[in-house]
Amino acid sequence: MCGIAGFVSNSSMPFNASGCLSFLSHRGPNGNGEITINVGDSVVWLGHTRLSILDLSLAGHQPMPSRDGRWWLTFNGEIYNHLELRSNLDGPFRGHSDTETLVEAAAFWGLANTLPMLNGMFAFCAVDTLDRALYLVRDPFGIKPLYYSFLENGGIVFASEARALTNLAGLSIKIDPDALQTFLTLRYVPSPRTLWKGVYRLPPGHYLRMKVGTWDMELVPYGNTPAERFVGKIDDAVAAYREVLANAVCRQLISDVPVGLLLSGGIDSALVAALAKEAGYVLPSFTVGFSGEHYECEIEDAAYTARVLGLPHIAVKVAPSELWDSLEQVVSAVEEPLGTTSVLPMWHLVQKAREGVTVVLTGQGSDEPWGGYTRYQAEIVREWLPFPNLLKGLDFLRHWKGTSESAERALRSIPLHETARRFEETYMMFTSEERMALTGRSDDGGALSEINSWIDKARFSSLEPVELMMWIDSRMNLADDLLLYGDKISMRFSLEARVPMLDIEVVRFIESLPRAYRIGLGKGKVVHKKMAEAYLPPEIVYRKKKGFQVPFGKWSRGEWRDKIESTILDVSAPHWDLLDRRAVELIWRDHIKGRDRSRKVFTLLILALWWRFQGGSN
């Protein structure tokens, strides 16, 4: 895993290339490299910082040219099937890195033809000096991020992280009010937009192609071809899934440095651990939990799983005060505000894991394709209701003190006829009324358009609504929320986090299954759990999901109360020209009085802290 950066321009603008790489040193502490290339009348600069995982020798040094000199590559990620690809390429090869395989594949087949063959997680830039074209590429599920911005006089700058991008080009960033509306709606901003004007995040499963000199550009999706529908019986599906997932875990165990496992109390990471053990790898496992008695703590459950599988187990307990003290560091590392409380324990978990290993496997990415979240049940329930619109008459339940936020969203979504609108309501953080109070605008800033754009990309297949939501979540929600913070936080400690559940072949297989093999009324992960029964006892397979949560509701009314209040209601904060302080205070008071507004309060807290790092720019 690495950090990449670069630019192409017609001018001799004073780019801060060396300073840019220093901002990416945590992503690549084992070395760095840079190259300046003349392409026609334009200048291309490519930079790279290296975290050595495969081929620790100088043969893996980047930026890397193809043997024929036509292509240059700066690459971040892993290509798990690169040896298979290499077997179809002519040698000789300098080393055994996947970067060399990729650049030679581009030289042999062309980049557009190569991309659908890749199985991995990656973000990279490739330059075709003969065709005078620059490509930016992000993997199909967006496991690795890539930011870019266009130059006023033509050209583009890009980097693995936004701070390196803005430093490279000396950009003066401002906040995009439309993107703020989208953030308040979804708790994150889907690619290609970010909260900053003029700073973009490459969408997952896309490449951007720019002609050097003319600056003609196109953003192209790739790799969305669906697998043929599985037609076997459920036991056949279980057997096939076992083989597909086992192969994926084996592929992702390949490493020239030590590998471990992030182990929760749930089924997904336990299954990854069991398959790794079957392949001959007894991985050290790492778990984070909380000091004191908290339902959300998963240490005891994870320790039991480790004992069952015979794994070394290292647990780290963090106190509320420690989590609070690391909050600003977390916000800085993630760079973009995200309304997800699990960013806090993740910081301490990967910090501990890095003490022993350089690579970790995780169980992330299973809930979306398998239908593991309760929000999918709203779509299932809707199918069973003869007149879903009658739920509008139960609107009073939304305002009952005992109604959870997830139940509120479900009650709002089920009566809606339009698919994208239902999905938006299911995802929604702040309602249109709350957004009006907060910003003076009730619109969603384009969130609905983003959802519709992904619906359009799924037109190739006839999916039921719940399958469509799972398909979108596996690409939009994962890429720009959960995977985004997973990458930023793990790489802050120079730790590579791999996600076997999002192996290309695994997800293609899952999405080929009949819906009933994936999700039904009151149940999810159907074949996933049946397969796990061969490796894990029922008390692990069918353990209630805790979801890597933080007891935020309790702490926000207890030991964190004064700190949260002073942060989100700080009269000297720079953002009151964009948010209404009275509206923030009303949400906070509602939460303190006992109505659970934890997700909203946490989102406002992260937003307030993030604003501090922006220096009041708007």
mmCIF file of C-alpha atoms in Angstrom, residues 17 31 74 150 164 181 232 268 376 392 434 443 521 566 578-579 597 608:
data_model
loop_
_atom_site.group_PDB
_atom_site.id
_atom_site.type_symbol
_atom_site.label_atom_id
_atom_site.label_comp_id
_atom_site.label_asym_id
_atom_site.label_seq_id
_atom_site.Cartn_x
_atom_site.Cartn_y
_atom_site.Cartn_z
ATOM 1 C CA ALA A 17 6.190 18.320 -5.425
ATOM 2 C CA GLY A 31 10.736 4.862 0.342
ATOM 3 C CA THR A 74 2.272 5.266 -9.958
ATOM 4 C CA PHE A 150 -8.539 20.636 -12.513
ATOM 5 C CA ALA A 164 -1.430 16.277 -0.391
ATOM 6 C CA GLN A 181 -26.713 19.728 1.944
ATOM 7 C CA GLY A 232 -28.669 -24.421 -8.397
ATOM 8 C CA ASP A 268 -17.652 -12.126 9.097
ATOM 9 C CA TYR A 376 -33.068 -3.653 3.947
ATOM 10 C CA LYS A 392 -48.599 7.661 6.099
ATOM 11 C CA GLU A 434 -34.182 19.737 9.887
ATOM 12 C CA ASP A 443 -33.149 20.462 -0.551
ATOM 13 C CA LEU A 521 -38.269 -11.290 5.800
ATOM 14 C CA SER A 566 -19.010 23.342 24.195
ATOM 15 C CA LEU A 578 -23.474 28.187 7.181
ATOM 16 C CA LEU A 579 -25.372 26.540 10.049
ATOM 17 C CA ARG A 597 -30.442 11.691 18.442
ATOM 18 C CA ALA A 608 -17.774 21.197 13.957
#
